[in-house]
Coordinates of C-alpha atoms in Angstrom, one line a residue:
X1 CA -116.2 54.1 -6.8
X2 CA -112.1 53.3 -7.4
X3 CA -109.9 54.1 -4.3
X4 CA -108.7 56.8 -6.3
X5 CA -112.1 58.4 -5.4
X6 CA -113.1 57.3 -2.3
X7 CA -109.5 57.6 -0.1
X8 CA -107.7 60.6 0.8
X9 CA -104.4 59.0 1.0
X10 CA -102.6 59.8 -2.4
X11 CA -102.2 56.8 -4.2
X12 CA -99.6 57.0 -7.0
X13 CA -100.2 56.0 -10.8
X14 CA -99.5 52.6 -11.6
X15 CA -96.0 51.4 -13.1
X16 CA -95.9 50.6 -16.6
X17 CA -96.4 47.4 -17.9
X18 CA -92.9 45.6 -18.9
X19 CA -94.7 44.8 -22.2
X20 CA -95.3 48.2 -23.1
X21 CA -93.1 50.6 -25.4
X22 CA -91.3 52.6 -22.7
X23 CA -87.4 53.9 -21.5
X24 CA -86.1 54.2 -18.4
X25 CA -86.8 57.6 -18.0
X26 CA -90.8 57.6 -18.8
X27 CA -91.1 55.2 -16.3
X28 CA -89.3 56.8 -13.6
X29 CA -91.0 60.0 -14.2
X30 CA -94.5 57.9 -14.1
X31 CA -93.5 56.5 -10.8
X32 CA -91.4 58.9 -8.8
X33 CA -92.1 62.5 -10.8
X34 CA -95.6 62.4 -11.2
X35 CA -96.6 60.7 -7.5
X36 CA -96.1 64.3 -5.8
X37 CA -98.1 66.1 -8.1
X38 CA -100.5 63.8 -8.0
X39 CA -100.7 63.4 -4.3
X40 CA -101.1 67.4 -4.2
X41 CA -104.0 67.5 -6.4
X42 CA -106.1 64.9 -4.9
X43 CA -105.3 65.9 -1.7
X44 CA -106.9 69.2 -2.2
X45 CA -109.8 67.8 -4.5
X46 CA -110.3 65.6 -1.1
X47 CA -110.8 69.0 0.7
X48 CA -114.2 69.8 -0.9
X49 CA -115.5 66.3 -0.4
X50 CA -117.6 64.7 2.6
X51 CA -114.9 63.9 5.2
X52 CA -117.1 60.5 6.2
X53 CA -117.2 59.7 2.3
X54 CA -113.8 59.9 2.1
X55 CA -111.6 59.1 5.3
X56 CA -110.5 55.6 5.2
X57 CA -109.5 55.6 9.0
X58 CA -112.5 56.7 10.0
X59 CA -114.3 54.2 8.4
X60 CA -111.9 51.6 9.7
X61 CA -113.3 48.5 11.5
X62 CA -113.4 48.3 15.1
X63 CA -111.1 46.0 16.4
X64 CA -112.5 42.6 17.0
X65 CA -113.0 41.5 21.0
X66 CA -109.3 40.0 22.5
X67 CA -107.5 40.9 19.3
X68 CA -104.1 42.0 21.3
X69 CA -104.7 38.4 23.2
X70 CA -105.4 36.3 19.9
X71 CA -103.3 37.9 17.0
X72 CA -100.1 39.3 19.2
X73 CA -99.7 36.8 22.3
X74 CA -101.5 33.7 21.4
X75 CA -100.3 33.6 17.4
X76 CA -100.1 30.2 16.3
X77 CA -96.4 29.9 16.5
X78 CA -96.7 29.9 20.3
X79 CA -99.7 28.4 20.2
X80 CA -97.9 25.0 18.9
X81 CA -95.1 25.9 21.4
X82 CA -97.6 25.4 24.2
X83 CA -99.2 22.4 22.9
X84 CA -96.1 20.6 22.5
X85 CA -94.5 22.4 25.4
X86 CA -97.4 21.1 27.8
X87 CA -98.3 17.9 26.4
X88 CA -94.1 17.0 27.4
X89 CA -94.7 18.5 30.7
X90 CA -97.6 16.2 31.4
X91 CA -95.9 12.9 30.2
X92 CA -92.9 14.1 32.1
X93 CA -94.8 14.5 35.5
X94 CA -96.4 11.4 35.3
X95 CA -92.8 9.4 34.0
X96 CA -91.4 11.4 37.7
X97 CA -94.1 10.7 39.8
X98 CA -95.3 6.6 38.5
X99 CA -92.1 5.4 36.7
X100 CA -89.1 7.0 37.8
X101 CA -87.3 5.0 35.2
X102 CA -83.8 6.2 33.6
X103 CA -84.5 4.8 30.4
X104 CA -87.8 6.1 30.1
X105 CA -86.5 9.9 30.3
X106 CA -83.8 9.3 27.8
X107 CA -86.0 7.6 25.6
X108 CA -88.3 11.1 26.0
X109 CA -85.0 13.6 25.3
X110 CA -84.1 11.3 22.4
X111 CA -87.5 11.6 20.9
X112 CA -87.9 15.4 21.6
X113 CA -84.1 16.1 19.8
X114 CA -85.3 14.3 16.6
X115 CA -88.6 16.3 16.3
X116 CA -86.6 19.0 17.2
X117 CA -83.6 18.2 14.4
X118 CA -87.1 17.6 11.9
X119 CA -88.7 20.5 12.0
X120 CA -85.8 21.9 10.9
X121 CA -84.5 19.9 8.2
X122 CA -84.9 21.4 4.3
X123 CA -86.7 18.0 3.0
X124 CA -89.0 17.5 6.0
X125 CA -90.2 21.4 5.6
X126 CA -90.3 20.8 1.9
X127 CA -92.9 18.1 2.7
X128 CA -95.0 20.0 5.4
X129 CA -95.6 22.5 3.2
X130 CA -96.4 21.1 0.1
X131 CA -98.8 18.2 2.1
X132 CA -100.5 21.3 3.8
X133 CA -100.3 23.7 0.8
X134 CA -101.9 21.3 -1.4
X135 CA -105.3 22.1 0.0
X136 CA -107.2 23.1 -3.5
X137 CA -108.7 26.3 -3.9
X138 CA -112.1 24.7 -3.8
X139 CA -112.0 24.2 0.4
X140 CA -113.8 26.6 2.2
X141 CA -111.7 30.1 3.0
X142 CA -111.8 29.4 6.5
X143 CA -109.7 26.1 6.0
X144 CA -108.0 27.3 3.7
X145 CA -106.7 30.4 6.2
X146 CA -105.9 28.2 8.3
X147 CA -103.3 26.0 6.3
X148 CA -101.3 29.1 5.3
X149 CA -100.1 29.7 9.0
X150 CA -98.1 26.9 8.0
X151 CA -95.2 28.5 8.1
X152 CA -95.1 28.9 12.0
X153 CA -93.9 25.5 12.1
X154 CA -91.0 26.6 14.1
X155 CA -93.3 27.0 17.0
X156 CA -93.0 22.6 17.4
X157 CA -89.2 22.9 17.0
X158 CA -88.5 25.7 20.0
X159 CA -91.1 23.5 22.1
X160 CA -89.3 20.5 20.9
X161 CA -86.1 21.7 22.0
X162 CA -86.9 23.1 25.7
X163 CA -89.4 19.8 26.2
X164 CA -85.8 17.8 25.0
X165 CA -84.1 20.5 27.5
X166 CA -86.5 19.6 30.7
X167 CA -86.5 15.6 29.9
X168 CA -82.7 15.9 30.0
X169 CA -83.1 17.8 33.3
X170 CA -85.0 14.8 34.9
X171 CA -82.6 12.7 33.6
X172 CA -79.2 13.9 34.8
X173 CA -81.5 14.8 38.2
X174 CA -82.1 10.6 39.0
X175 CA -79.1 9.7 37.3
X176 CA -77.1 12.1 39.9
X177 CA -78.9 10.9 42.5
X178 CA -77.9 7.0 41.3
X179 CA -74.6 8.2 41.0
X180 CA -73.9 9.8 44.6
X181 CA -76.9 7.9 46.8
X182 CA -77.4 4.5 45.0
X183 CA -80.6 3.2 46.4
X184 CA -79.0 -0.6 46.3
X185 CA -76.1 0.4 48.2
X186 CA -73.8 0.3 45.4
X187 CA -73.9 2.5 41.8
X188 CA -74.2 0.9 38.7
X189 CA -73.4 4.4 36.7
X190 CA -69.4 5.0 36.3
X191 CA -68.4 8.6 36.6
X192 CA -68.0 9.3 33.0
X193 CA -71.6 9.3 31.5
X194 CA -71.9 11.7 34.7
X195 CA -69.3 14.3 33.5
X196 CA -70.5 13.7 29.8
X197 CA -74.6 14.6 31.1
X198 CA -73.4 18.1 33.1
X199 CA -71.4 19.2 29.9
X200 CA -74.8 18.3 27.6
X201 CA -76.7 20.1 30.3
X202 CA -74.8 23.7 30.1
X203 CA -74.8 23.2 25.9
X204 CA -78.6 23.0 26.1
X205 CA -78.9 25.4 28.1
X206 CA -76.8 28.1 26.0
X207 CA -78.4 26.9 23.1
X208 CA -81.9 28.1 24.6
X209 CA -80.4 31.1 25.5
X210 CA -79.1 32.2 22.7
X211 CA -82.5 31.5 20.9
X212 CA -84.5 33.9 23.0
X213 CA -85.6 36.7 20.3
X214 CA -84.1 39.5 21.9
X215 CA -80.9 38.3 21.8
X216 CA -81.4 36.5 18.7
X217 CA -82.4 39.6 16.7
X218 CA -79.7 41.6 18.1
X219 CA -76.3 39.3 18.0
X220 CA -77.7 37.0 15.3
X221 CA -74.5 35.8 14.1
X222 CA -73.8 34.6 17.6
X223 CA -76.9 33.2 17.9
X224 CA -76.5 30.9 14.3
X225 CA -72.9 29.9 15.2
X226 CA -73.6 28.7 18.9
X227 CA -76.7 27.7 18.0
X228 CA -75.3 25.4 15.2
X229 CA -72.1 23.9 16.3
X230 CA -73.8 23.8 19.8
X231 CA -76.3 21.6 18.5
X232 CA -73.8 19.5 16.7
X233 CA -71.9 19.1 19.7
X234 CA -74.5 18.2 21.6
X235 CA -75.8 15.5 19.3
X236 CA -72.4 13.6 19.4
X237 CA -71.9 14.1 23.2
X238 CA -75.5 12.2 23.8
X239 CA -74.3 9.2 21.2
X240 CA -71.2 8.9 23.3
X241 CA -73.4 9.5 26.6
X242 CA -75.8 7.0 25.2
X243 CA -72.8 4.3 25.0
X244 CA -71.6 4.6 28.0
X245 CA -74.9 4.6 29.6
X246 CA -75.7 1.1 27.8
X247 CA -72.3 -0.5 28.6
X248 CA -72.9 0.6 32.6
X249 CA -76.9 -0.9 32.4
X250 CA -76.2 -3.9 29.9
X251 CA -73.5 -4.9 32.8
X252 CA -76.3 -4.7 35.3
X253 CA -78.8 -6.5 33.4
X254 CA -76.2 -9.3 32.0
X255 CA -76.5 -8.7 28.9
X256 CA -74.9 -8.1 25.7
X257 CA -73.7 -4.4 24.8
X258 CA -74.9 -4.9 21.1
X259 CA -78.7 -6.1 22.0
X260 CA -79.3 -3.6 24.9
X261 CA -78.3 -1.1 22.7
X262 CA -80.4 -1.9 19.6
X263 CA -83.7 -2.7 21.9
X264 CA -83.5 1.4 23.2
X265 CA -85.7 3.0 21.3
X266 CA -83.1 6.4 22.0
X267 CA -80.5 5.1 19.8
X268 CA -82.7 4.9 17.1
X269 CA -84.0 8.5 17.1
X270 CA -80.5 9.2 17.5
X271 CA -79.6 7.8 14.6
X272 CA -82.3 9.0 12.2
X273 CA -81.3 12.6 14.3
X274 CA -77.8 12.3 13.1
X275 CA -78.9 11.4 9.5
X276 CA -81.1 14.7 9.5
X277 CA -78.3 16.9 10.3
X278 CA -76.1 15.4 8.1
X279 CA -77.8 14.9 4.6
X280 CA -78.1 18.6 3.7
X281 CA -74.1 18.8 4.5
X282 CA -73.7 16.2 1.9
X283 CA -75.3 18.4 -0.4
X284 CA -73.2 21.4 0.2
X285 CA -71.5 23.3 -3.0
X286 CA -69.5 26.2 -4.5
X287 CA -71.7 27.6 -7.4
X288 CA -70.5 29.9 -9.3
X289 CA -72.6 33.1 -9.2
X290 CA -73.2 36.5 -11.6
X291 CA -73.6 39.4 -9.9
X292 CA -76.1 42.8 -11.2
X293 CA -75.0 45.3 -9.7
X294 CA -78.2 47.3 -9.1
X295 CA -77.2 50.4 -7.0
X296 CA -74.9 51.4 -3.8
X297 CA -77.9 49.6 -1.9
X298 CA -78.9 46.1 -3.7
X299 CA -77.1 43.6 -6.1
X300 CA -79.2 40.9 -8.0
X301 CA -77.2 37.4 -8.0
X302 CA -77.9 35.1 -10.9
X303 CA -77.8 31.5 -10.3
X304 CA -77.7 28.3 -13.1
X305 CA -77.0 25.6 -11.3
X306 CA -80.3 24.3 -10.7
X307 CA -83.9 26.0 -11.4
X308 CA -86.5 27.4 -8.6
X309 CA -90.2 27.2 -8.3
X310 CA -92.8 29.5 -6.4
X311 CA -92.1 30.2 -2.9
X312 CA -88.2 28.6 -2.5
X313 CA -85.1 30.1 -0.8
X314 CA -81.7 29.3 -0.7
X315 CA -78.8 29.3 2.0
X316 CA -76.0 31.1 0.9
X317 CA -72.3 31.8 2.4
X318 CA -68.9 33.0 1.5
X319 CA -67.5 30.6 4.2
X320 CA -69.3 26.9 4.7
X321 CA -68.6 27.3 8.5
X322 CA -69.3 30.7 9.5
X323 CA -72.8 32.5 9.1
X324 CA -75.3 31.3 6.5
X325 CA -78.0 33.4 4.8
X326 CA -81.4 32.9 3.4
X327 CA -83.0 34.7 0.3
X328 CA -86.1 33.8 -1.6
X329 CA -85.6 32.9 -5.1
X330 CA -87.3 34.5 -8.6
X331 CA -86.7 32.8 -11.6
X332 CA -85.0 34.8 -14.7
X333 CA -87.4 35.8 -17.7
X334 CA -86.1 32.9 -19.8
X335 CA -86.5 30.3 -16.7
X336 CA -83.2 28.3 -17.1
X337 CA -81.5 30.2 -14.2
X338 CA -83.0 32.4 -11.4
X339 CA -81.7 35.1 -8.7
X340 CA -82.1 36.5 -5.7
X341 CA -82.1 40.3 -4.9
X342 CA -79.4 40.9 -1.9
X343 CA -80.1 44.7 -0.3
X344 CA -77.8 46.5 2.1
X345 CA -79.1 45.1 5.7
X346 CA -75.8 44.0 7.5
X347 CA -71.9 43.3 6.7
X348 CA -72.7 40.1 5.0
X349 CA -75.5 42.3 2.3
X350 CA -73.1 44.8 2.1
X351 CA -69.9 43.1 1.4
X352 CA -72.0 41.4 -1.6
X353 CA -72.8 45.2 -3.0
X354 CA -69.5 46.6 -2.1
X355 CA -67.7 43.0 -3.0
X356 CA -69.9 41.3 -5.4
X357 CA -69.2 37.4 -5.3
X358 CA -68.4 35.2 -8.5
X359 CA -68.8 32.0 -6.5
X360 CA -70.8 30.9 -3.4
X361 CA -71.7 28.2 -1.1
X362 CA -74.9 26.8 -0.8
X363 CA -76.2 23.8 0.9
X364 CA -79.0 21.4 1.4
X365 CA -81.7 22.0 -1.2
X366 CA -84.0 24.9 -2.3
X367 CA -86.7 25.0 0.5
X368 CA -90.0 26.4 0.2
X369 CA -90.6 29.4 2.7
X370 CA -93.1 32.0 3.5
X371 CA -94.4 33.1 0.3
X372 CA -95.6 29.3 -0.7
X373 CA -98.2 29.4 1.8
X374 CA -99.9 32.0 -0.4
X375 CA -100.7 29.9 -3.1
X376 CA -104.1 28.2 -1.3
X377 CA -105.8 31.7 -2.5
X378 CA -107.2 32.9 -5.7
X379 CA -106.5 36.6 -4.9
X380 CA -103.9 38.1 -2.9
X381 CA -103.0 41.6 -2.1
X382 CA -99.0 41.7 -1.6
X383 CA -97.6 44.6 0.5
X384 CA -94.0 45.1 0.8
X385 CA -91.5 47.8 2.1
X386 CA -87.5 48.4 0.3
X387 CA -86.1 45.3 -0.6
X388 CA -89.2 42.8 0.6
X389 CA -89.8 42.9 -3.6
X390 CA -87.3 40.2 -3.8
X391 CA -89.4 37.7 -1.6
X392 CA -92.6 38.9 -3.2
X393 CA -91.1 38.2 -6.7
X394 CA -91.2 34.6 -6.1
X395 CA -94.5 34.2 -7.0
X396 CA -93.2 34.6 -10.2
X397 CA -92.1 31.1 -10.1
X398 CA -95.7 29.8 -10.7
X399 CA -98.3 30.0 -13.2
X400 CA -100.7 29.2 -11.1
X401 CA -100.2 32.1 -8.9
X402 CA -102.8 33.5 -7.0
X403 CA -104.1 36.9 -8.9
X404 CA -102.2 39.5 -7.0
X405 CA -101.8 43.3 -6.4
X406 CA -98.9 44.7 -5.2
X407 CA -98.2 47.8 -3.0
X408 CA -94.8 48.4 -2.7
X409 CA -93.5 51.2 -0.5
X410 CA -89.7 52.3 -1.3
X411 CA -87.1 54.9 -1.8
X412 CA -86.1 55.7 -5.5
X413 CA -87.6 52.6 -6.5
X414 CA -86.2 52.8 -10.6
X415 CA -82.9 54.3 -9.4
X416 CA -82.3 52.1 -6.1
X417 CA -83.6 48.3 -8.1
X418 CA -83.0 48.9 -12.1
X419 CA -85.8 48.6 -14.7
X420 CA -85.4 45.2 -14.7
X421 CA -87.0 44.9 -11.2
X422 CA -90.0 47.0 -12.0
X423 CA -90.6 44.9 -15.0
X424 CA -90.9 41.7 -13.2
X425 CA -93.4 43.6 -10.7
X426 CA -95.5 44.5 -14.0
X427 CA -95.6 41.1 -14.5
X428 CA -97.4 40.3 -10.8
X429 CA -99.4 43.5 -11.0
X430 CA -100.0 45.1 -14.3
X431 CA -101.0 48.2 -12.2
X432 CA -98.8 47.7 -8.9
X433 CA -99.4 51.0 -6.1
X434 CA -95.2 51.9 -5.8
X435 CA -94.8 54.8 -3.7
X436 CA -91.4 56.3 -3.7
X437 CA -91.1 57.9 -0.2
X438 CA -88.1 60.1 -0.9
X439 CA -90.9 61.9 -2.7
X440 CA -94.3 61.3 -0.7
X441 CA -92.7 60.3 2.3
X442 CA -93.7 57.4 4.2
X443 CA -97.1 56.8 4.1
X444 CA -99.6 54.6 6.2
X445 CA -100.2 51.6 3.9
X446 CA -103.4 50.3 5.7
X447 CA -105.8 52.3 4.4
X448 CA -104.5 51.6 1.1
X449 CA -105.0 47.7 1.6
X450 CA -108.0 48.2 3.2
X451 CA -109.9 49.6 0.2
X452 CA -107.5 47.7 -2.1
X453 CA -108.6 44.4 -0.5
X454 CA -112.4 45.5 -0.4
X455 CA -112.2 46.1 -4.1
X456 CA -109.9 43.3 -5.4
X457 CA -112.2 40.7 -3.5
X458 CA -109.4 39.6 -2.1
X459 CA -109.0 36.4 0.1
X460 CA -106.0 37.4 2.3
X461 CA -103.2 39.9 2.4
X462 CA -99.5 39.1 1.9
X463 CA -96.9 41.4 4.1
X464 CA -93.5 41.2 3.8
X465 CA -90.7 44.1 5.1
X466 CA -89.0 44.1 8.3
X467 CA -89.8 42.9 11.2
X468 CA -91.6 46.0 13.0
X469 CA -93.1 46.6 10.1
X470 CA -94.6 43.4 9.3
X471 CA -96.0 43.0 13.0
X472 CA -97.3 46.1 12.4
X473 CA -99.7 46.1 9.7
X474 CA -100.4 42.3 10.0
X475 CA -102.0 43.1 13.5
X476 CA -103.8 45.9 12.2
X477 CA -105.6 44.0 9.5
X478 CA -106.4 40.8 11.4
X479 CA -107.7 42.9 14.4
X480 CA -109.8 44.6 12.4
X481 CA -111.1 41.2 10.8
X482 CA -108.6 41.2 7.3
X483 CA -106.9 38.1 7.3
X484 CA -103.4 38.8 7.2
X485 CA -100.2 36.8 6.6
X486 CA -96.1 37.8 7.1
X487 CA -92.8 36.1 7.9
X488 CA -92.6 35.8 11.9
X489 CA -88.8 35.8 13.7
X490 CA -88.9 32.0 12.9
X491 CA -90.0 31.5 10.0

């Protein structure tokens, strides 16, 4: 049977295809007039039915054994934390406890801020995901489930940068102790690489602060700017640390400043660190922008100064040193230019509505995000909440898309996003589940995907909305065995 049969939550009728004769106004009173109706009627046909025939929780799966340990505090993103996190730690006990050598722990902090400065940069991401992402459709599922946690990445550069953070610790630790009881007597280190280490110190440590969720989620701006220019600072302080450092040993040793310095393996990751930060600087640009104005809640920008493909986002800001922005990209219908769908979320979003930009500044290059990870299945069911359509409408950028069905949960959906946006749905979903909640309410999507996911065949589920939400539903389905993807905090 369909799920219009079978479910007792009221599933409105789908949205009209973009390629089918059809105004404004039949379409909004196919997706926001009709829904309550609708919903009223099946609800009481449900009424006469048998309640175990028809009651999609209570034929929900149990949840499977150590779900809150394996899908909530073991995820994969802190999985690789740990691994990296640990695998430092053991290195760095044995360096204490057998070696004890200077050069050995800046070496280590050197090699941990490059990984660190890697995982980060736009054309090293670009490259993990399209090496792991290019698994073919042919692999088995399992594998294939496997690749698209791809995008928790970021777990390797947090336990990069507190690994970098405890290395440095050592360091300053013996160097301190060379510095105020030499054990020949007399110090080789001159007080300056002493006051530069303590300042690096206290900038690592704020910049670990600062990236602890809770206060990255609330004060984000904060977070971005300290955690930037922080890192920038830092970066130069350890190249001047580094100097002085080689110009106090290569006195010690008797020998030159030049070959000391080009035999420690540190200046080198240095180097290729400093070339990571700087190359998508070097890229930075004003491009000029047009602006849809949508509704008093979203704006669609339109871009032409390059093209997109499935899966990319850009960095966007009014101002090339304050706070930066990321939005997933969609190219246009004619695929010379493409946009991005900016909704009302903070004063940055709502200074675009309210204020809507003919020029802004992007930098590095388009880098492929969340959404791309989606593309190692053949059929996908895509949830999403408000604006969380905008993401979701990359896929458009590929023709060789997974075969998708969308459920998209919103307020006023023609009214709030403009015909134009439920086209381009149409065109993922010929018959896409949009629920206006200002009519319906909000509803509980999961037993919607449930029974969507059963009878699509699907091969995973694709959530994007806010953070709570995503969380939400993605434990839900993977504890009760539906493999499950959505953006993380660090993503």
């Amino acid at each position: 049977m369909s799920l219009s049969e079978k479910s007792v939550i009221s599933v409105p009728p789908p949205a009209k295809c973009a390629s089918e004769p059809t105004s404004p106004r039949s379409t909004l009173v196919d997706v926001e007039t009709t829904m309550p109706k609708f919903i009223s009627e099946k609800a009481d046909r449900s009424l006469t039915q048998s309640p175990d025939s028809f009651d999609l929780e209570a034929q929900a799966p149990k949840k499977k054994p150590f779900s809150s340990s394996r899908f909530a505090l073991l995820n994969i993103y802190r999985r690789l934390f740990t691994l990296v996190f640990c695998a430092n730690v053991a290195v760095f006990i044995y360096v204490m406890t057998a070696d004890r050598k200077l050069l050995a722990l800046v070496n280590a902090t050197a090699a941990n801020l490059l990984a660190c400065g890697l995982a980060r940069q736009p054309l090293v991401v670009n490259a993990i995901f399209l090496i792991v992402c290019s698994i073919p459709r042919s692999a088995p599922l399992r594998l294939r489930r496997i690749a698209a946690k791809v995008y928790h990445y970021g777990g390797v550069h947090s336990g990069c940068g507190v690994a970098s953070f405890i290395w440095y610790t050592g360091f300053v630790g013996l160097m301190s102790k060379e510095y105020w009881s030499p054990s020949t007597g007399k110090s080789t280190i001159s007080v300056a690489p002493v006051v530069v280490a303590y300042i690096i110190l206290a900038l690592l440590l704020a910049i670990i602060v600062v990236a602890y969720p809770g206060f990255r989620f609330k004060k984000h701006d904060y977070f971005e700017l300290t955690h930037r220019f922080s890192g920038w600072l830092v970066v130069a302080l350890f190249v001047a640390l580094l100097m002085l450092f080689v110009n106090d040993f290569s006195q010690a040793a008797h020998q030159s400043f030049g070959r000391f310095l080009i035999e420690l393996p540190a200046f080198w990751f240095l180097m290729v660190t400093v070339a990571a930060i700087v190359h998508p600087w070097l890229l930075l640009r004003k491009v000029p922008v047009t602006p849809e104005y949508l509704s008093n809640h979203a704006v669609r920008l339109h871009f032409n100064h390059t093209t997109t493909t499935f899966g990319k986002g850009i960095q966007l800001a009014r101002h090339p040193l304050r706070d930066w922005h990321g939005f997933a990209t969609f190219p246009d219908p004619e695929g010379k230019t493409f946009s991005s769908l900016v909704s009302k979320a903070g004063d940055w979003t709502t200074a675009c509505i309210n204020d809507q930009p003919t020029h802004l500044w992007k930098r590095g290059v388009l880098i492929y995000g969340f959404a791309y990870a989606m593309r190692v299945f053949r059929r996908v069911v895509v949830v999403t909440t408000g604006s969380g359509i905008g993401p979701c409408l990359s896929f458009l950028g590929d023709e060789n898309r997974p075969n998708l069905r969308v459920v998209w949960q919103t307020r006023t959906p023609l009214k709030t996003y403009g015909q134009g946006i439920i086209d381009l749905v149409s065109k993922m979903d010929a018959d896409p589940y949009i629920i206006n909640t200002r009519e319906s309410g909000r509803i509980d999507m999961v037993p919607i995907i449930r029974q969507l996911y059963k009878e699509f065949d699907a091969e995973a589920v694709c959530v994007i909305s806010n953070p709570f939400v995503t969380k939400k539903v993605v434990y839900e389905l993977e504890s009760g065995g539906i493999p499950a993807f959505g953006p993380i905090f660090d993503s």
